[in-house]
XYZ file of C-alpha atoms in Angstrom:
355
model
C 204.717 81.832 78.707
C 203.764 84.254 81.459
C 202.793 86.865 78.864
C 200.770 84.296 76.928
C 198.812 83.324 80.037
C 198.185 86.983 80.815
C 197.007 87.660 77.281
C 194.747 84.629 77.335
C 193.312 85.689 80.695
C 192.596 89.164 79.341
C 190.891 87.754 76.296
C 188.768 85.460 78.448
C 187.809 88.375 80.737
C 186.747 90.502 77.787
C 184.875 87.595 76.230
C 182.973 86.845 79.442
C 182.165 90.545 79.882
C 180.808 90.778 76.335
C 178.771 87.640 76.856
C 177.197 89.050 80.019
C 176.351 92.301 78.238
C 174.841 90.444 75.271
C 172.890 88.149 77.581
C 171.537 91.074 79.595
C 170.545 92.897 76.422
C 168.775 89.850 75.035
C 167.022 89.209 78.349
C 165.909 92.834 78.570
C 164.601 92.919 74.999
C 162.567 89.745 75.571
C 161.307 90.691 78.994
C 160.529 94.381 78.351
C 157.186 93.836 76.548
C 155.920 91.755 79.463
C 157.206 94.042 82.186
C 155.807 97.092 80.437
C 152.322 95.742 79.679
C 150.630 96.830 82.894
C 152.601 100.039 83.115
C 151.637 101.126 79.600
C 147.997 100.358 80.362
C 148.118 102.668 83.352
C 150.110 105.311 81.531
C 147.760 105.916 78.627
C 147.352 109.278 80.175
C 150.003 111.178 78.649
C 147.814 112.108 75.687
C 146.593 115.143 77.618
C 143.000 113.913 77.786
C 140.679 115.186 80.536
C 137.929 112.985 81.927
C 134.466 113.947 83.146
C 132.052 111.609 84.927
C 128.490 112.789 85.607
C 126.657 115.051 83.171
C 123.603 115.913 85.238
C 122.303 119.338 86.258
C 125.764 120.470 87.365
C 128.093 118.310 85.306
C 126.613 119.311 81.965
C 127.436 122.969 82.520
C 130.845 122.264 84.038
C 131.934 120.012 81.183
C 130.645 122.634 78.772
C 132.899 125.229 80.358
C 135.967 123.016 79.971
C 135.101 122.813 76.281
C 134.185 126.440 75.666
C 137.266 127.714 77.498
C 139.615 125.433 75.571
C 140.826 123.486 78.605
C 139.675 120.297 76.875
C 138.038 119.284 73.633
C 140.855 119.661 71.112
C 142.571 116.914 69.113
C 145.519 116.835 71.514
C 143.386 117.432 74.618
C 140.123 115.498 74.137
C 137.341 115.492 76.719
C 136.520 111.904 77.662
C 133.062 111.433 79.210
C 130.723 108.897 80.767
C 127.289 109.272 82.325
C 124.865 106.759 83.789
C 122.306 107.964 81.257
C 124.201 107.717 77.990
C 121.995 110.187 76.131
C 123.530 113.008 78.183
C 126.919 112.253 76.609
C 125.423 112.302 73.129
C 123.671 115.596 73.881
C 126.949 117.179 74.981
C 128.624 116.043 71.781
C 125.778 117.512 69.714
C 125.990 120.787 71.618
C 129.717 121.079 70.855
C 130.011 119.569 67.351
C 133.467 121.031 66.707
C 134.987 119.734 69.938
C 136.857 116.453 70.319
C 134.715 114.492 72.753
C 135.167 110.772 73.364
C 132.326 108.792 74.941
C 133.326 105.740 76.974
C 131.169 102.825 78.093
C 132.272 102.937 81.734
C 133.732 105.191 84.393
C 136.764 102.886 84.529
C 137.473 103.480 80.848
C 137.367 107.248 81.359
C 139.826 107.168 84.247
C 142.216 104.849 82.416
C 142.291 107.177 79.410
C 142.957 110.396 81.308
C 145.486 111.963 83.625
C 142.843 113.968 85.476
C 139.178 113.015 85.754
C 136.494 115.245 87.257
C 133.489 113.580 88.832
C 130.208 115.018 90.104
C 127.365 112.666 90.968
C 124.085 113.680 92.544
C 123.940 111.648 95.772
C 126.246 109.728 98.116
C 124.559 106.521 96.958
C 125.228 107.249 93.286
C 128.810 108.311 94.009
C 129.508 105.104 95.964
C 127.974 102.874 93.298
C 129.990 104.434 90.477
C 133.196 104.523 92.517
C 133.063 100.905 93.719
C 131.670 99.163 90.637
C 133.767 96.568 88.855
C 133.938 98.986 85.920
C 133.873 102.045 88.133
C 136.231 104.856 89.055
C 138.515 102.995 91.448
C 138.982 100.133 88.987
C 140.621 102.553 86.558
C 142.870 104.341 89.027
C 146.594 103.708 89.259
C 149.886 105.540 89.100
C 149.540 108.661 86.976
C 145.785 108.923 87.540
C 144.109 111.739 89.474
C 140.485 112.186 90.571
C 138.864 115.526 91.367
C 135.503 114.861 93.018
C 133.136 117.837 92.963
C 130.068 116.253 94.591
C 128.640 117.105 97.996
C 129.026 113.969 100.088
C 129.681 113.128 103.722
C 133.205 113.638 105.049
C 133.591 109.890 105.489
C 132.710 109.302 101.838
C 135.427 111.638 100.614
C 137.973 110.230 103.027
C 137.218 106.658 101.980
C 137.667 107.514 98.303
C 140.909 109.339 99.021
C 142.372 106.399 100.938
C 141.418 103.912 98.226
C 142.819 106.059 95.417
C 146.078 106.853 97.182
C 146.540 103.146 97.993
C 146.577 102.375 94.253
C 149.138 105.089 93.512
C 146.659 107.728 92.354
C 145.980 111.252 93.623
C 142.754 112.740 94.975
C 141.346 116.230 95.345
C 138.102 116.884 97.150
C 136.443 119.839 95.399
C 132.732 120.261 96.194
C 131.209 123.284 94.507
C 129.118 126.114 95.857
C 126.623 127.103 93.186
C 123.800 125.649 91.133
C 122.829 125.069 87.496
C 123.211 128.696 86.417
C 126.702 129.254 87.866
C 127.788 125.879 86.478
C 126.817 126.977 82.974
C 128.406 130.420 83.294
C 131.615 129.339 85.024
C 130.912 131.145 88.298
C 131.048 128.249 90.740
C 133.141 128.342 93.916
C 135.374 125.322 94.549
C 136.032 124.291 98.164
C 139.050 122.008 97.989
C 141.217 119.802 100.179
C 143.646 116.966 99.597
C 146.593 116.839 97.223
C 147.988 120.384 96.911
C 150.093 119.591 93.844
C 146.976 118.348 92.079
C 145.060 121.467 93.156
C 147.756 123.604 91.542
C 147.834 121.483 88.388
C 144.076 121.755 87.747
C 143.986 125.518 88.286
C 143.077 126.158 84.629
C 140.176 123.720 84.795
C 138.843 125.142 88.055
C 139.178 128.678 86.663
C 137.198 127.692 83.556
C 134.383 126.292 85.691
C 134.430 128.716 88.599
C 135.081 132.251 89.771
C 137.026 131.195 92.870
C 138.881 128.185 94.268
C 139.791 127.795 97.928
C 142.220 125.246 99.354
C 141.494 124.206 102.949
C 144.550 122.016 103.464
C 145.792 118.480 102.903
C 143.200 116.842 105.156
C 140.424 115.442 102.965
C 137.079 116.291 104.543
C 137.789 119.975 105.112
C 136.315 120.918 101.730
C 133.136 118.999 102.519
C 132.844 120.656 105.915
C 133.079 124.068 104.251
C 130.437 123.083 101.694
C 128.010 121.851 104.350
C 128.378 125.106 106.288
C 127.498 127.053 103.126
C 124.567 124.861 102.110
C 123.073 124.656 105.577
C 123.131 128.441 105.791
C 121.544 128.682 102.343
C 118.783 126.285 103.376
C 117.976 128.191 106.562
C 117.907 131.433 104.569
C 115.453 129.955 102.063
C 113.250 128.592 104.856
C 113.181 131.990 106.600
C 112.555 133.800 103.301
C 109.639 131.481 102.505
C 108.084 132.102 105.897
C 108.604 135.860 105.540
C 106.952 136.032 102.115
C 104.069 133.856 103.289
C 103.587 136.050 106.354
C 103.583 139.192 104.197
C 100.851 137.791 101.959
C 98.879 136.453 104.922
C 98.657 139.890 106.573
C 97.606 141.674 103.400
C 100.942 143.025 102.143
C 101.990 142.932 98.505
C 104.651 140.224 98.431
C 106.284 141.602 95.287
C 106.768 144.969 96.969
C 108.193 143.199 100.011
C 110.763 141.447 97.785
C 111.858 144.918 96.657
C 111.979 146.170 100.243
C 114.096 143.202 101.346
C 116.451 143.792 98.428
C 116.959 147.426 99.433
C 117.856 146.817 103.065
C 120.557 145.256 105.202
C 119.150 141.755 104.681
C 119.526 141.985 100.891
C 120.818 138.799 99.299
C 121.449 137.798 95.689
C 119.500 134.621 96.409
C 116.465 136.557 97.615
C 116.630 138.846 94.598
C 116.801 135.893 92.227
C 114.359 133.527 93.907
C 111.773 136.008 95.207
C 110.073 136.831 91.881
C 110.222 133.174 90.824
C 108.613 131.994 94.054
C 105.749 134.449 93.663
C 105.293 133.380 90.042
C 105.200 129.720 91.073
C 108.360 129.005 89.087
C 110.307 126.260 90.823
C 112.172 124.829 87.825
C 115.127 122.981 89.371
C 118.475 124.716 89.538
C 119.229 123.082 92.864
C 116.689 120.292 93.558
C 114.971 120.384 96.921
C 115.898 116.748 97.607
C 119.580 117.653 97.301
C 119.218 120.636 99.620
C 117.480 118.380 102.134
C 120.324 115.878 101.870
C 122.956 118.556 102.486
C 121.128 119.968 105.489
C 120.793 116.506 106.988
C 124.544 115.974 106.535
C 125.206 119.374 108.128
C 123.031 118.517 111.112
C 124.960 115.297 111.624
C 128.252 117.185 111.345
C 127.126 119.717 113.976
C 125.951 116.973 116.313
C 129.301 115.225 115.995
C 131.100 118.510 116.721
C 128.866 119.144 119.750
C 127.703 122.588 118.626
C 124.360 124.390 118.811
C 122.584 124.135 115.448
C 118.911 124.556 116.320
C 118.004 126.973 113.513
C 119.414 124.675 110.845
C 117.805 121.646 112.461
C 114.381 123.284 112.290
C 114.928 124.229 108.662
C 116.208 120.713 107.927
C 112.960 119.290 109.308
C 110.972 121.641 107.058
C 112.909 120.575 103.953
C 112.640 116.899 104.816
C 108.878 117.182 105.248
C 108.605 118.990 101.907
C 110.676 116.298 100.198
C 108.497 113.527 101.616
C 105.109 115.236 101.133
C 102.973 112.974 98.933
C 100.594 115.747 97.924
C 103.105 118.425 96.944
C 105.565 116.245 94.962
C 108.320 118.892 95.186
C 111.393 116.711 95.798
C 112.623 117.200 92.229
C 111.669 120.880 92.043
C 113.974 123.722 93.026
C 114.713 124.061 96.723
C 112.639 127.259 96.671
C 109.602 124.950 96.501
C 109.849 124.617 100.288
C 107.623 127.720 100.086
C 104.775 125.426 99.031
C 105.029 123.485 102.285
C 105.064 126.721 104.291
C 101.871 127.792 102.509
C 100.253 124.388 103.020
C 101.056 124.196 106.726
C 99.887 127.791 107.232
C 96.574 126.987 105.555
C 96.172 123.854 107.675
C 96.941 125.846 110.828
C 94.259 128.443 110.033
C 91.649 125.699 109.682
C 92.211 124.493 113.235
């Protein structure tokens, strides 16, 4: 009898165990589709797609480099794009007819479809609008999603985006670029990065395709922007001084073209002077870096210097010059190249001589 009870107990134990296993399996098979719905939506990424948001003066060339260098644009690594003006996306597709380019109807859709999405929008206002929109960047971010923002914004803007993205499980790299339309098209930009170091390492191929150098300033988001504002404020003061120098040369009877050569042969030689000098004298201010954007960067730099409590008088004077040029109702140079500040220098010089 004792053996019979033991045998029965064993059979019952095995039977209960099998029932539990079967029940768990059935429960899992029924529940899995529901549990996995949101996860699969956020994990579309693993197709190898790369996203790009913003195909303006800079973004067009940068996206083109990702395509021409084979970082994106193949069947297994498509480039997924969105731009506020949709025709820019179509133009990119026409320019690279053999590349695999997918056009989405929102920034959110781009981010959801890609593991890494690059973004470069022209102003802090545009960047905020696209980031915060219901169908914007943040709405598409989640675990497995990474944003590399290449715009020049305020430190606080970058830090706010980083905090919001990290809170949703995403990763963020601040990567403002030093360079204009030409370097963007030729892949000779300089990336000034901060934020997620692992992400910085992972996008090395993309940054190399679009630029000649990439610098990492640490994990603190904002450091890349500070570096960019130092560079752009210096560039603005150099252009303001160069404009005044050329105007002075012409005003005292010197041949300005010869003076451009002289400047290029001496200790103050600069690639920017060599490139912009002949164009300024020819009246060619086709935008590579719009004056309104230079003015914006110099204003941000002035605010950064004031916050840091440092002397920044030279930049502040140049910032005033650029702001006046941007706002001048007669010159209409806000959308021209930042070299068009020369026109304001000429105008104010002429007005001064009349007094």
